[in-house]
Structure formats: structure tokens, C-alpha cells
PDB file of C-alpha atoms in Angstrom:
ATOM      1  CA  UNK A   1      26.193-108.937  -0.210  1.00  0.00           C
ATOM      2  CA  UNK A   2      26.688-112.240  -2.170  1.00  0.00           C
ATOM      3  CA  UNK A   3      29.126-110.536  -4.600  1.00  0.00           C
ATOM      4  CA  UNK A   4      31.238-109.347  -1.458  1.00  0.00           C
ATOM      5  CA  UNK A   5      31.057-112.957  -0.327  1.00  0.00           C
ATOM      6  CA  UNK A   6      32.491-114.176  -3.533  1.00  0.00           C
ATOM      7  CA  UNK A   7      35.361-111.698  -3.438  1.00  0.00           C
ATOM      8  CA  UNK A   8      36.268-112.889   0.287  1.00  0.00           C
ATOM      9  CA  UNK A   9      36.222-116.489  -0.558  1.00  0.00           C
ATOM     10  CA  UNK A  10      38.272-115.832  -3.720  1.00  0.00           C
ATOM     11  CA  UNK A  11      41.005-114.076  -1.467  1.00  0.00           C
ATOM     12  CA  UNK A  12      40.925-116.866   0.835  1.00  0.00           C
ATOM     13  CA  UNK A  13      41.366-119.404  -1.671  1.00  0.00           C
ATOM     14  CA  UNK A  14      44.373-117.486  -3.018  1.00  0.00           C
ATOM     15  CA  UNK A  15      45.692-117.206   0.138  1.00  0.00           C
ATOM     16  CA  UNK A  16      45.436-121.117   0.893  1.00  0.00           C
ATOM     17  CA  UNK A  17      46.848-121.589  -2.637  1.00  0.00           C
ATOM     18  CA  UNK A  18      49.871-119.496  -1.955  1.00  0.00           C
ATOM     19  CA  UNK A  19      50.265-121.142   1.482  1.00  0.00           C
ATOM     20  CA  UNK A  20      50.302-124.600   0.139  1.00  0.00           C
ATOM     21  CA  UNK A  21      53.154-123.570  -2.542  1.00  0.00           C
ATOM     22  CA  UNK A  22      55.223-121.861   0.199  1.00  0.00           C
ATOM     23  CA  UNK A  23      54.668-124.915   2.660  1.00  0.00           C
ATOM     24  CA  UNK A  24      55.694-127.518   0.411  1.00  0.00           C
ATOM     25  CA  UNK A  25      58.842-125.350  -0.779  1.00  0.00           C
ATOM     26  CA  UNK A  26      59.859-124.657   2.963  1.00  0.00           C
ATOM     27  CA  UNK A  27      58.995-128.171   4.492  1.00  0.00           C
ATOM     28  CA  UNK A  28      59.798-130.513   1.898  1.00  0.00           C
ATOM     29  CA  UNK A  29      62.307-128.326  -0.016  1.00  0.00           C
ATOM     30  CA  UNK A  30      60.767-128.723  -3.250  1.00  0.00           C
ATOM     31  CA  UNK A  31      60.948-126.271  -6.279  1.00  0.00           C
ATOM     32  CA  UNK A  32      57.885-124.015  -7.223  1.00  0.00           C
ATOM     33  CA  UNK A  33      56.741-126.139  -9.918  1.00  0.00           C
ATOM     34  CA  UNK A  34      56.461-129.431  -7.794  1.00  0.00           C
ATOM     35  CA  UNK A  35      55.129-127.229  -4.954  1.00  0.00           C
ATOM     36  CA  UNK A  36      52.522-125.845  -7.349  1.00  0.00           C
ATOM     37  CA  UNK A  37      51.549-129.204  -8.916  1.00  0.00           C
ATOM     38  CA  UNK A  38      51.239-130.784  -5.228  1.00  0.00           C
ATOM     39  CA  UNK A  39      48.933-127.780  -4.062  1.00  0.00           C
ATOM     40  CA  UNK A  40      46.665-128.020  -6.992  1.00  0.00           C
ATOM     41  CA  UNK A  41      45.957-131.888  -6.893  1.00  0.00           C
ATOM     42  CA  UNK A  42      45.758-131.625  -3.109  1.00  0.00           C
ATOM     43  CA  UNK A  43      42.915-128.914  -3.229  1.00  0.00           C
ATOM     44  CA  UNK A  44      41.343-130.455  -6.142  1.00  0.00           C
ATOM     45  CA  UNK A  45      41.259-133.838  -4.332  1.00  0.00           C
ATOM     46  CA  UNK A  46      42.212-135.622  -7.542  1.00  0.00           C
ATOM     47  CA  UNK A  47      44.654-137.782  -5.677  1.00  0.00           C
ATOM     48  CA  UNK A  48      46.662-138.517  -8.839  1.00  0.00           C
ATOM     49  CA  UNK A  49      50.097-138.957  -7.665  1.00  0.00           C
ATOM     50  CA  UNK A  50      52.616-137.472  -5.078  1.00  0.00           C
ATOM     51  CA  UNK A  51      55.548-135.686  -6.695  1.00  0.00           C
ATOM     52  CA  UNK A  52      58.051-136.990  -4.056  1.00  0.00           C
ATOM     53  CA  UNK A  53      57.574-139.059  -0.894  1.00  0.00           C
ATOM     54  CA  UNK A  54      56.171-136.717   1.947  1.00  0.00           C
ATOM     55  CA  UNK A  55      57.792-136.398   5.366  1.00  0.00           C
ATOM     56  CA  UNK A  56      55.813-136.664   8.283  1.00  0.00           C
ATOM     57  CA  UNK A  57      55.858-132.957   8.605  1.00  0.00           C
ATOM     58  CA  UNK A  58      54.740-132.892   4.845  1.00  0.00           C
ATOM     59  CA  UNK A  59      52.042-135.148   5.462  1.00  0.00           C
ATOM     60  CA  UNK A  60      50.700-133.128   8.422  1.00  0.00           C
ATOM     61  CA  UNK A  61      50.804-130.086   6.380  1.00  0.00           C
ATOM     62  CA  UNK A  62      48.892-131.812   3.645  1.00  0.00           C
ATOM     63  CA  UNK A  63      46.163-132.792   6.078  1.00  0.00           C
ATOM     64  CA  UNK A  64      45.576-129.304   7.260  1.00  0.00           C
ATOM     65  CA  UNK A  65      45.802-127.991   3.565  1.00  0.00           C
ATOM     66  CA  UNK A  66      43.041-130.244   2.596  1.00  0.00           C
ATOM     67  CA  UNK A  67      40.799-129.202   5.503  1.00  0.00           C
ATOM     68  CA  UNK A  68      40.931-125.646   5.474  1.00  0.00           C
ATOM     69  CA  UNK A  69      41.177-125.743   1.447  1.00  0.00           C
ATOM     70  CA  UNK A  70      38.179-127.783   1.023  1.00  0.00           C
ATOM     71  CA  UNK A  71      36.258-125.845   3.496  1.00  0.00           C
ATOM     72  CA  UNK A  72      37.012-122.756   1.636  1.00  0.00           C
ATOM     73  CA  UNK A  73      36.319-124.387  -1.715  1.00  0.00           C
ATOM     74  CA  UNK A  74      32.970-125.937  -0.783  1.00  0.00           C
ATOM     75  CA  UNK A  75      31.782-122.347   0.719  1.00  0.00           C
ATOM     76  CA  UNK A  76      32.833-120.800  -2.609  1.00  0.00           C
ATOM     77  CA  UNK A  77      30.833-123.242  -4.642  1.00  0.00           C
ATOM     78  CA  UNK A  78      27.776-122.744  -2.511  1.00  0.00           C
ATOM     79  CA  UNK A  79      28.200-118.856  -2.636  1.00  0.00           C
ATOM     80  CA  UNK A  80      28.721-119.076  -6.316  1.00  0.00           C
ATOM     81  CA  UNK A  81      25.292-121.419  -6.685  1.00  0.00           C
ATOM     82  CA  UNK A  82      23.540-118.814  -4.528  1.00  0.00           C
ATOM     83  CA  UNK A  83      24.840-116.018  -6.803  1.00  0.00           C
ATOM     84  CA  UNK A  84      23.275-117.678  -9.719  1.00  0.00           C
ATOM     85  CA  UNK A  85      20.109-118.829  -8.008  1.00  0.00           C
ATOM     86  CA  UNK A  86      19.490-115.420  -6.442  1.00  0.00           C
ATOM     87  CA  UNK A  87      19.678-113.832  -9.776  1.00  0.00           C
ATOM     88  CA  UNK A  88      22.556-111.527  -9.519  1.00  0.00           C
ATOM     89  CA  UNK A  89      24.217-112.757 -12.424  1.00  0.00           C
ATOM     90  CA  UNK A  90      20.902-112.237 -14.390  1.00  0.00           C
ATOM     91  CA  UNK A  91      20.794-108.805 -13.012  1.00  0.00           C
ATOM     92  CA  UNK A  92      24.090-108.128 -14.367  1.00  0.00           C
ATOM     93  CA  UNK A  93      23.144-109.288 -17.881  1.00  0.00           C
ATOM     94  CA  UNK A  94      19.837-107.517 -17.650  1.00  0.00           C
ATOM     95  CA  UNK A  95      21.636-104.260 -16.798  1.00  0.00           C
ATOM     96  CA  UNK A  96      23.990-104.653 -19.642  1.00  0.00           C
ATOM     97  CA  UNK A  97      20.899-105.106 -22.031  1.00  0.00           C
ATOM     98  CA  UNK A  98      19.327-102.086 -20.695  1.00  0.00           C
ATOM     99  CA  UNK A  99      22.616-100.098 -21.336  1.00  0.00           C
ATOM    100  CA  UNK A 100      22.771-101.263 -24.873  1.00  0.00           C
ATOM    101  CA  UNK A 101      19.180-100.128 -25.347  1.00  0.00           C
ATOM    102  CA  UNK A 102      19.955 -96.831 -23.890  1.00  0.00           C
ATOM    103  CA  UNK A 103      22.912 -96.374 -25.924  1.00  0.00           C
ATOM    104  CA  UNK A 104      20.861 -96.895 -29.041  1.00  0.00           C
ATOM    105  CA  UNK A 105      18.104 -94.216 -28.089  1.00  0.00           C
ATOM    106  CA  UNK A 106      18.138 -90.831 -30.086  1.00  0.00           C
ATOM    107  CA  UNK A 107      15.997 -87.776 -29.152  1.00  0.00           C
ATOM    108  CA  UNK A 108      14.792 -89.265 -26.178  1.00  0.00           C
ATOM    109  CA  UNK A 109      13.995 -87.670 -22.794  1.00  0.00           C
ATOM    110  CA  UNK A 110      15.830 -87.898 -19.479  1.00  0.00           C
ATOM    111  CA  UNK A 111      13.936 -87.472 -16.296  1.00  0.00           C
ATOM    112  CA  UNK A 112      16.214 -86.718 -13.247  1.00  0.00           C
ATOM    113  CA  UNK A 113      14.650 -87.363  -9.835  1.00  0.00           C
ATOM    114  CA  UNK A 114      11.746 -89.604  -9.714  1.00  0.00           C
ATOM    115  CA  UNK A 115       9.948 -88.117  -6.646  1.00  0.00           C
ATOM    116  CA  UNK A 116       6.396 -86.651  -6.765  1.00  0.00           C
ATOM    117  CA  UNK A 117       6.696 -84.479  -9.834  1.00  0.00           C
ATOM    118  CA  UNK A 118       9.209 -86.905 -11.652  1.00  0.00           C
ATOM    119  CA  UNK A 119       7.063 -90.013 -11.050  1.00  0.00           C
ATOM    120  CA  UNK A 120       4.184 -88.008 -13.020  1.00  0.00           C
ATOM    121  CA  UNK A 121       6.516 -86.788 -15.834  1.00  0.00           C
ATOM    122  CA  UNK A 122       7.604 -90.488 -16.266  1.00  0.00           C
ATOM    123  CA  UNK A 123       3.938 -91.848 -16.411  1.00  0.00           C
ATOM    124  CA  UNK A 124       2.939 -88.974 -18.857  1.00  0.00           C
ATOM    125  CA  UNK A 125       5.835 -89.694 -21.191  1.00  0.00           C
ATOM    126  CA  UNK A 126       5.040 -93.604 -21.005  1.00  0.00           C
ATOM    127  CA  UNK A 127       1.270 -92.925 -21.648  1.00  0.00           C
ATOM    128  CA  UNK A 128       2.084 -90.759 -24.720  1.00  0.00           C
ATOM    129  CA  UNK A 129       4.463 -93.241 -26.264  1.00  0.00           C
ATOM    130  CA  UNK A 130       7.836 -91.001 -25.668  1.00  0.00           C
ATOM    131  CA  UNK A 131      10.958 -92.764 -25.168  1.00  0.00           C
ATOM    132  CA  UNK A 132      12.751 -91.961 -21.782  1.00  0.00           C
ATOM    133  CA  UNK A 133      15.419 -92.840 -19.267  1.00  0.00           C
ATOM    134  CA  UNK A 134      14.886 -92.118 -15.666  1.00  0.00           C
ATOM    135  CA  UNK A 135      17.696 -91.287 -13.276  1.00  0.00           C
ATOM    136  CA  UNK A 136      17.293 -91.807  -9.322  1.00  0.00           C
ATOM    137  CA  UNK A 137      19.626 -92.693  -6.624  1.00  0.00           C
ATOM    138  CA  UNK A 138      16.971 -94.657  -4.431  1.00  0.00           C
ATOM    139  CA  UNK A 139      17.093 -98.397  -4.466  1.00  0.00           C
ATOM    140  CA  UNK A 140      13.004 -98.565  -4.168  1.00  0.00           C
ATOM    141  CA  UNK A 141      12.471 -96.206  -6.824  1.00  0.00           C
ATOM    142  CA  UNK A 142      14.831 -98.013  -9.132  1.00  0.00           C
ATOM    143  CA  UNK A 143      13.084-101.364  -8.456  1.00  0.00           C
ATOM    144  CA  UNK A 144       9.762 -99.728  -9.049  1.00  0.00           C
ATOM    145  CA  UNK A 145      10.950 -98.320 -12.527  1.00  0.00           C
ATOM    146  CA  UNK A 146      12.373-101.939 -13.201  1.00  0.00           C
ATOM    147  CA  UNK A 147       9.145-103.528 -12.410  1.00  0.00           C
ATOM    148  CA  UNK A 148       7.382-101.236 -14.791  1.00  0.00           C
ATOM    149  CA  UNK A 149       9.784-101.911 -17.548  1.00  0.00           C
ATOM    150  CA  UNK A 150      11.153 -98.634 -17.775  1.00  0.00           C
ATOM    151  CA  UNK A 151      14.524 -97.849 -18.724  1.00  0.00           C
ATOM    152  CA  UNK A 152      16.499 -96.260 -15.882  1.00  0.00           C
ATOM    153  CA  UNK A 153      20.001 -95.613 -14.400  1.00  0.00           C
ATOM    154  CA  UNK A 154      20.746 -95.561 -10.692  1.00  0.00           C
ATOM    155  CA  UNK A 155      23.037 -92.718  -9.546  1.00  0.00           C
ATOM    156  CA  UNK A 156      23.533 -89.251  -9.064  1.00  0.00           C
ATOM    157  CA  UNK A 157      21.765 -87.140 -11.940  1.00  0.00           C
ATOM    158  CA  UNK A 158      24.116 -84.084 -11.211  1.00  0.00           C
ATOM    159  CA  UNK A 159      27.105 -86.383 -12.148  1.00  0.00           C
ATOM    160  CA  UNK A 160      28.628 -86.454 -15.625  1.00  0.00           C
ATOM    161  CA  UNK A 161      28.923 -90.179 -15.389  1.00  0.00           C
ATOM    162  CA  UNK A 162      25.261 -90.712 -14.906  1.00  0.00           C
ATOM    163  CA  UNK A 163      24.148 -88.183 -17.629  1.00  0.00           C
ATOM    164  CA  UNK A 164      26.390 -89.867 -20.090  1.00  0.00           C
ATOM    165  CA  UNK A 165      25.132 -93.471 -19.096  1.00  0.00           C
ATOM    166  CA  UNK A 166      21.715 -92.277 -19.823  1.00  0.00           C
ATOM    167  CA  UNK A 167      22.981 -91.037 -23.288  1.00  0.00           C
ATOM    168  CA  UNK A 168      22.617 -87.383 -22.755  1.00  0.00           C
ATOM    169  CA  UNK A 169      24.509 -86.462 -25.857  1.00  0.00           C
ATOM    170  CA  UNK A 170      21.864 -87.858 -27.981  1.00  0.00           C
ATOM    171  CA  UNK A 171      18.969 -86.774 -25.889  1.00  0.00           C
ATOM    172  CA  UNK A 172      16.080 -84.307 -27.089  1.00  0.00           C
ATOM    173  CA  UNK A 173      15.207 -83.343 -23.798  1.00  0.00           C
ATOM    174  CA  UNK A 174      15.868 -83.357 -20.016  1.00  0.00           C
ATOM    175  CA  UNK A 175      13.592 -82.767 -16.763  1.00  0.00           C
ATOM    176  CA  UNK A 176      15.342 -81.638 -13.639  1.00  0.00           C
ATOM    177  CA  UNK A 177      13.197 -82.425 -10.656  1.00  0.00           C
ATOM    178  CA  UNK A 178      15.617 -82.957  -8.054  1.00  0.00           C
ATOM    179  CA  UNK A 179      14.978 -82.262  -4.382  1.00  0.00           C
ATOM    180  CA  UNK A 180      16.501 -78.757  -4.002  1.00  0.00           C
ATOM    181  CA  UNK A 181      16.981 -75.682  -6.325  1.00  0.00           C
ATOM    182  CA  UNK A 182      20.837 -75.975  -5.824  1.00  0.00           C
ATOM    183  CA  UNK A 183      20.846 -79.531  -7.015  1.00  0.00           C
ATOM    184  CA  UNK A 184      18.737 -78.440 -10.221  1.00  0.00           C
ATOM    185  CA  UNK A 185      20.963 -75.501 -10.974  1.00  0.00           C
ATOM    186  CA  UNK A 186      24.030 -77.897 -10.775  1.00  0.00           C
ATOM    187  CA  UNK A 187      22.275 -80.530 -12.930  1.00  0.00           C
ATOM    188  CA  UNK A 188      21.315 -77.906 -15.651  1.00  0.00           C
ATOM    189  CA  UNK A 189      24.957 -76.637 -15.831  1.00  0.00           C
ATOM    190  CA  UNK A 190      26.203 -80.181 -16.307  1.00  0.00           C
ATOM    191  CA  UNK A 191      23.658 -81.421 -18.708  1.00  0.00           C
ATOM    192  CA  UNK A 192      24.005 -78.085 -20.854  1.00  0.00           C
ATOM    193  CA  UNK A 193      28.123 -78.855 -20.898  1.00  0.00           C
ATOM    194  CA  UNK A 194      27.184 -82.341 -22.453  1.00  0.00           C
ATOM    195  CA  UNK A 195      24.495 -81.351 -24.838  1.00  0.00           C
ATOM    196  CA  UNK A 196      24.057 -77.816 -26.013  1.00  0.00           C
ATOM    197  CA  UNK A 197      20.950 -78.342 -28.129  1.00  0.00           C
ATOM    198  CA  UNK A 198      18.616 -80.513 -25.885  1.00  0.00           C
ATOM    199  CA  UNK A 199      15.602 -78.870 -24.086  1.00  0.00           C
ATOM    200  CA  UNK A 200      15.902 -78.557 -20.357  1.00  0.00           C
ATOM    201  CA  UNK A 201      12.961 -77.938 -18.313  1.00  0.00           C
ATOM    202  CA  UNK A 202      13.567 -77.582 -14.350  1.00  0.00           C
ATOM    203  CA  UNK A 203      11.642 -77.300 -11.269  1.00  0.00           C
ATOM    204  CA  UNK A 204      12.183 -74.459  -8.918  1.00  0.00           C
ATOM    205  CA  UNK A 205      11.017 -73.954  -5.148  1.00  0.00           C
ATOM    206  CA  UNK A 206      12.243 -70.349  -4.979  1.00  0.00           C
ATOM    207  CA  UNK A 207      11.280 -67.482  -7.319  1.00  0.00           C
ATOM    208  CA  UNK A 208      14.693 -66.120  -7.178  1.00  0.00           C
ATOM    209  CA  UNK A 209      15.893 -69.386  -8.544  1.00  0.00           C
ATOM    210  CA  UNK A 210      14.219 -68.937 -11.856  1.00  0.00           C
ATOM    211  CA  UNK A 211      16.549 -66.436 -13.459  1.00  0.00           C
ATOM    212  CA  UNK A 212      19.634 -68.346 -12.167  1.00  0.00           C
ATOM    213  CA  UNK A 213      18.296 -71.554 -13.998  1.00  0.00           C
ATOM    214  CA  UNK A 214      17.587 -69.659 -17.319  1.00  0.00           C
ATOM    215  CA  UNK A 215      21.160 -68.209 -16.948  1.00  0.00           C
ATOM    216  CA  UNK A 216      22.513 -71.677 -16.461  1.00  0.00           C
ATOM    217  CA  UNK A 217      21.014 -72.912 -19.640  1.00  0.00           C
ATOM    218  CA  UNK A 218      17.322 -74.080 -18.852  1.00  0.00           C
ATOM    219  CA  UNK A 219      14.608 -73.619 -21.553  1.00  0.00           C
ATOM    220  CA  UNK A 220      11.845 -73.432 -19.036  1.00  0.00           C
ATOM    221  CA  UNK A 221      11.452 -73.408 -15.192  1.00  0.00           C
ATOM    222  CA  UNK A 222       8.212 -74.336 -13.507  1.00  0.00           C
ATOM    223  CA  UNK A 223       7.454 -73.523 -10.014  1.00  0.00           C
ATOM    224  CA  UNK A 224       5.100 -75.787  -8.430  1.00  0.00           C
ATOM    225  CA  UNK A 225       3.702 -73.471  -5.840  1.00  0.00           C
ATOM    226  CA  UNK A 226       2.813 -70.814  -8.468  1.00  0.00           C
ATOM    227  CA  UNK A 227       1.244 -73.624 -10.803  1.00  0.00           C
ATOM    228  CA  UNK A 228      -0.920 -75.073  -7.725  1.00  0.00           C
ATOM    229  CA  UNK A 229      -2.064 -71.396  -6.885  1.00  0.00           C
ATOM    230  CA  UNK A 230      -3.407 -70.998 -10.402  1.00  0.00           C
ATOM    231  CA  UNK A 231      -4.910 -74.438 -10.444  1.00  0.00           C
ATOM    232  CA  UNK A 232      -6.934 -73.611  -7.238  1.00  0.00           C
ATOM    233  CA  UNK A 233      -8.058 -70.313  -8.476  1.00  0.00           C
ATOM    234  CA  UNK A 234      -9.226 -71.908 -11.752  1.00  0.00           C
ATOM    235  CA  UNK A 235     -11.013 -74.741  -9.745  1.00  0.00           C
ATOM    236  CA  UNK A 236     -13.088 -72.203  -7.832  1.00  0.00           C
ATOM    237  CA  UNK A 237     -13.761 -69.716 -10.748  1.00  0.00           C
ATOM    238  CA  UNK A 238     -13.913 -72.128 -13.790  1.00  0.00           C
ATOM    239  CA  UNK A 239     -14.668 -75.568 -12.479  1.00  0.00           C
ATOM    240  CA  UNK A 240     -16.141 -77.120 -15.646  1.00  0.00           C
ATOM    241  CA  UNK A 241     -13.033 -76.086 -17.732  1.00  0.00           C
ATOM    242  CA  UNK A 242     -10.823 -77.761 -15.109  1.00  0.00           C
ATOM    243  CA  UNK A 243     -12.911 -80.878 -15.218  1.00  0.00           C
ATOM    244  CA  UNK A 244     -12.719 -81.094 -19.014  1.00  0.00           C
ATOM    245  CA  UNK A 245      -9.109 -80.772 -18.668  1.00  0.00           C
ATOM    246  CA  UNK A 246      -8.669 -83.191 -15.764  1.00  0.00           C
ATOM    247  CA  UNK A 247     -10.988 -85.759 -17.928  1.00  0.00           C
ATOM    248  CA  UNK A 248      -8.819 -85.313 -20.905  1.00  0.00           C
ATOM    249  CA  UNK A 249      -5.487 -85.641 -18.945  1.00  0.00           C
ATOM    250  CA  UNK A 250      -6.505 -88.519 -16.536  1.00  0.00           C
ATOM    251  CA  UNK A 251      -9.352 -90.283 -18.349  1.00  0.00           C
ATOM    252  CA  UNK A 252      -9.204 -94.038 -18.952  1.00  0.00           C
ATOM    253  CA  UNK A 253      -8.266 -95.309 -22.463  1.00  0.00           C
ATOM    254  CA  UNK A 254      -6.041 -93.443 -24.961  1.00  0.00           C
ATOM    255  CA  UNK A 255      -4.344 -90.314 -23.595  1.00  0.00           C
ATOM    256  CA  UNK A 256      -6.007 -87.173 -25.312  1.00  0.00           C
ATOM    257  CA  UNK A 257      -3.498 -84.314 -25.420  1.00  0.00           C
ATOM    258  CA  UNK A 258      -2.914 -80.929 -26.623  1.00  0.00           C
ATOM    259  CA  UNK A 259       0.059 -81.318 -28.965  1.00  0.00           C
ATOM    260  CA  UNK A 260       2.336 -79.259 -31.132  1.00  0.00           C
ATOM    261  CA  UNK A 261       4.153 -80.103 -34.253  1.00  0.00           C
ATOM    262  CA  UNK A 262       6.657 -77.606 -36.000  1.00  0.00           C
ATOM    263  CA  UNK A 263       6.492 -77.658 -39.854  1.00  0.00           C
ATOM    264  CA  UNK A 264       9.931 -78.101 -41.449  1.00  0.00           C
ATOM    265  CA  UNK A 265      10.887 -76.886 -44.855  1.00  0.00           C
ATOM    266  CA  UNK A 266      10.907 -80.539 -46.199  1.00  0.00           C
ATOM    267  CA  UNK A 267       7.541 -81.025 -44.678  1.00  0.00           C
ATOM    268  CA  UNK A 268       4.721 -81.926 -47.159  1.00  0.00           C
ATOM    269  CA  UNK A 269       2.484 -79.475 -45.305  1.00  0.00           C
ATOM    270  CA  UNK A 270       4.577 -76.323 -45.991  1.00  0.00           C
ATOM    271  CA  UNK A 271       3.136 -74.527 -48.680  1.00  0.00           C
ATOM    272  CA  UNK A 272      -0.267 -75.875 -48.482  1.00  0.00           C
ATOM    273  CA  UNK A 273      -3.608 -74.458 -47.105  1.00  0.00           C
ATOM    274  CA  UNK A 274      -4.990 -75.992 -44.157  1.00  0.00           C
ATOM    275  CA  UNK A 275      -8.284 -77.313 -46.316  1.00  0.00           C
ATOM    276  CA  UNK A 276      -5.531 -79.041 -48.592  1.00  0.00           C
ATOM    277  CA  UNK A 277      -3.308 -80.321 -46.093  1.00  0.00           C
ATOM    278  CA  UNK A 278      -5.382 -83.258 -45.027  1.00  0.00           C
ATOM    279  CA  UNK A 279      -5.574 -82.183 -41.331  1.00  0.00           C
ATOM    280  CA  UNK A 280      -9.382 -81.314 -41.526  1.00  0.00           C
ATOM    281  CA  UNK A 281     -10.073 -84.821 -42.988  1.00  0.00           C
ATOM    282  CA  UNK A 282      -8.582 -86.548 -39.844  1.00  0.00           C
ATOM    283  CA  UNK A 283     -11.888 -87.494 -37.544  1.00  0.00           C
ATOM    284  CA  UNK A 284     -11.701 -86.300 -33.973  1.00  0.00           C
ATOM    285  CA  UNK A 285      -8.685 -84.126 -34.573  1.00  0.00           C
ATOM    286  CA  UNK A 286      -9.309 -80.526 -33.310  1.00  0.00           C
ATOM    287  CA  UNK A 287      -7.166 -78.011 -34.930  1.00  0.00           C
ATOM    288  CA  UNK A 288      -6.450 -75.208 -31.917  1.00  0.00           C
ATOM    289  CA  UNK A 289      -4.102 -72.819 -33.350  1.00  0.00           C
ATOM    290  CA  UNK A 290      -1.312 -71.871 -35.869  1.00  0.00           C
ATOM    291  CA  UNK A 291       1.666 -70.124 -34.632  1.00  0.00           C
ATOM    292  CA  UNK A 292       3.421 -67.812 -37.074  1.00  0.00           C
ATOM    293  CA  UNK A 293       6.329 -66.201 -35.668  1.00  0.00           C
ATOM    294  CA  UNK A 294       5.264 -64.783 -32.434  1.00  0.00           C
ATOM    295  CA  UNK A 295       1.616 -64.542 -33.501  1.00  0.00           C
ATOM    296  CA  UNK A 296      -0.838 -67.242 -32.577  1.00  0.00           C
ATOM    297  CA  UNK A 297      -3.855 -67.605 -34.947  1.00  0.00           C
ATOM    298  CA  UNK A 298      -6.585 -69.351 -32.769  1.00  0.00           C
ATOM    299  CA  UNK A 299      -9.044 -71.522 -34.592  1.00  0.00           C
ATOM    300  CA  UNK A 300      -7.328 -70.636 -37.945  1.00  0.00           C
ATOM    301  CA  UNK A 301      -9.573 -70.510 -41.145  1.00  0.00           C
ATOM    302  CA  UNK A 302      -9.162 -73.296 -43.878  1.00  0.00           C
ATOM    303  CA  UNK A 303      -7.940 -70.725 -46.253  1.00  0.00           C
ATOM    304  CA  UNK A 304      -4.987 -69.987 -44.002  1.00  0.00           C
ATOM    305  CA  UNK A 305      -1.577 -71.066 -45.470  1.00  0.00           C
ATOM    306  CA  UNK A 306       0.992 -73.209 -43.676  1.00  0.00           C
ATOM    307  CA  UNK A 307       4.514 -72.254 -44.115  1.00  0.00           C
ATOM    308  CA  UNK A 308       7.838 -73.815 -42.921  1.00  0.00           C
ATOM    309  CA  UNK A 309       8.641 -72.611 -39.339  1.00  0.00           C
ATOM    310  CA  UNK A 310       4.907 -72.641 -38.330  1.00  0.00           C
ATOM    311  CA  UNK A 311       3.661 -74.517 -35.399  1.00  0.00           C
ATOM    312  CA  UNK A 312       0.612 -76.393 -35.397  1.00  0.00           C
ATOM    313  CA  UNK A 313      -1.234 -76.940 -32.163  1.00  0.00           C
ATOM    314  CA  UNK A 314      -3.843 -79.496 -32.059  1.00  0.00           C
ATOM    315  CA  UNK A 315      -5.871 -81.760 -29.760  1.00  0.00           C
ATOM    316  CA  UNK A 316      -5.825 -85.463 -30.087  1.00  0.00           C
ATOM    317  CA  UNK A 317      -4.945 -88.767 -29.048  1.00  0.00           C
ATOM    318  CA  UNK A 318      -1.854 -90.754 -29.803  1.00  0.00           C
ATOM    319  CA  UNK A 319      -3.445 -92.074 -32.954  1.00  0.00           C
ATOM    320  CA  UNK A 320      -3.934 -88.464 -33.916  1.00  0.00           C
ATOM    321  CA  UNK A 321      -0.577 -87.178 -33.192  1.00  0.00           C
ATOM    322  CA  UNK A 322       0.828 -90.063 -35.459  1.00  0.00           C
ATOM    323  CA  UNK A 323      -1.370 -88.945 -38.351  1.00  0.00           C
ATOM    324  CA  UNK A 324      -0.260 -85.559 -38.185  1.00  0.00           C
ATOM    325  CA  UNK A 325       3.377 -86.452 -37.767  1.00  0.00           C
ATOM    326  CA  UNK A 326       2.888 -88.639 -41.115  1.00  0.00           C
ATOM    327  CA  UNK A 327       1.386 -85.949 -42.953  1.00  0.00           C
ATOM    328  CA  UNK A 328       4.090 -83.370 -41.862  1.00  0.00           C
ATOM    329  CA  UNK A 329       6.740 -85.883 -42.893  1.00  0.00           C
ATOM    330  CA  UNK A 330       7.904 -86.564 -39.267  1.00  0.00           C
ATOM    331  CA  UNK A 331       6.316 -89.925 -38.914  1.00  0.00           C
TER     332      UNK A 331
END
């Protein structure tokens, strides 16, 4: 609102300024330079000297020019002061700083739509130390993100402009959790056009949308109703297992998670047996499985060989995750 007032006052001052020049040229018959000079010293109230003697009509015109010009000038000064005091200038500088931070991100995540599901994704990424940018069009949501110190963009996540502002070209993954399947489908296609390699996970309300989203470029599709139904069934038939998972996910303190790390050809783990890898020496780390191609080896033996392309699945907190990444050469 203050920025709009500043614009209006600027236009009014410009109008008064041009009117002053035109008035002196018409009433006194002066040239444009003399009229410009007289208008400036009148509006600035410096009272330096008159270019020429003023006629009676010229003096009356000058009186009105001072009254209207000074009124608008004082209003402009008070509005500009409010602009500074209310923090709008600092908001512009803060936004510029945030845009700079976002432009430097690499392999980060983008969360589109901070509703019920998106909010939990953001909190999980923050809790596990991942870099991310949130996109939402709601002012209240953006204010909440700002108060939490999260990087965010305000706008329509389905637009190329918003995704590019979130540095989608360098992103490692994108979460599509907009309100409707149509919006999510459009977002998937737009995001895939910007970045061909990032992983895209989308929410779907209807089962028939799942295949469409995969065709559009999604790597994974989650149906909340389906997941909710499985969770309720599990709560009934295996309550202790569900309680354990809840404690792991929602417990206070460090976040304990099931994590996976892919072993690259340059990894120091490649070509080693599990017993020689150092993984079994990390106290509190639980090695759950080793994926070789399409086959999962649950609770692998210590003699099992780790090769490039294998995926290590383990349970641990953020400290364990860092330890495994360092051992694998990804830290």
C-alpha cells in the first residue's frame, strides 16, 4: 500500500513540476531554462533569487505553486519515512538476499504447495538437514515460512517464472502437492521441461491420475487416501510396529530415519566387504538391507561384498547419515 502511495505522490510531484514550468512560460513568457530554474527554487523553498521580476499574475501563480507543491512534497517525505519505518525497504533487501541464497543452491529440493501435506514435507526436510525452497501463493503461508527462516518463493508453482526463481534447473528433486490433480499434472510437465534429471514426486487424489502423472514425468506418485487406509489397517493389526515407527519419526531430539545411499564407482566402499567397510563400526547404526540390481538382501551378512551401483539401506540419525556419506565419499 505504501509503495502505491509513493508512486501516486511521485506522479503528483511530476505534474506540479511540469505545471510550474508551463505556467512561467505562459504567464511570464520566459524560456524553458528560466522556467525550470524558477520552479525548482520555488518548490525547494530555497528562495535564492528570482530570474526576472514577477508580474502580479506570476506572483499569484507562485503562491499556488508553493501551497500545492509543498503539500505534496511534505506528504511524499512522510510516506517515504513510513516506507522505511514499516520495513518495506528492508523487506526488499531481505528478498534480494534470499534470491541470492536460492541462486547458489545445488541439488536442493523444491516443495510446491505448503498445505497439509506440503507443510509436513517442509518440516521433515528441515529436521533431516536438507536444503529446500518452498513455493506457495498464500501470503499467510509465506509469512509463516519467513518466520521459521525457510527459503521460499511467493507465486504460482505451475509457472515457469516461479520454478526458475526457485532455481529448478539445479534442483535434485521436486514435491508436487498442489490442491488438484490437474494443477499437479501441469506442474510436473512444467518442471520436467526445465529440468530433465531431477526426481519428481507428486500427490494424486484420484487413482486414474497416477498413470497420467507418470507419463508427464513424475518419478513417484503418492495417493494419500491409499496410504491412509494402509496406515489404519496397520494400526489395527500391528500396533507395536506402528508405534515404533511413530516414535522414530515423531520422537523429540535427533531425527531417526530409514536412509539409503547409492555407492558410486568412486566410493571408498566399492569393492569392500561389509565387515571391512567401517559401517559395522558406527555405534547405533543399523544396516537394514543391501540392494543389488532389483534384488534386496535383508540384514546382509558381514561377508557380503559392496559394489558400485549397490544401495545401502540403514537406520540412523543425522549423525549416522553424515558418517555413512563420509565413508562412501559423498560427505
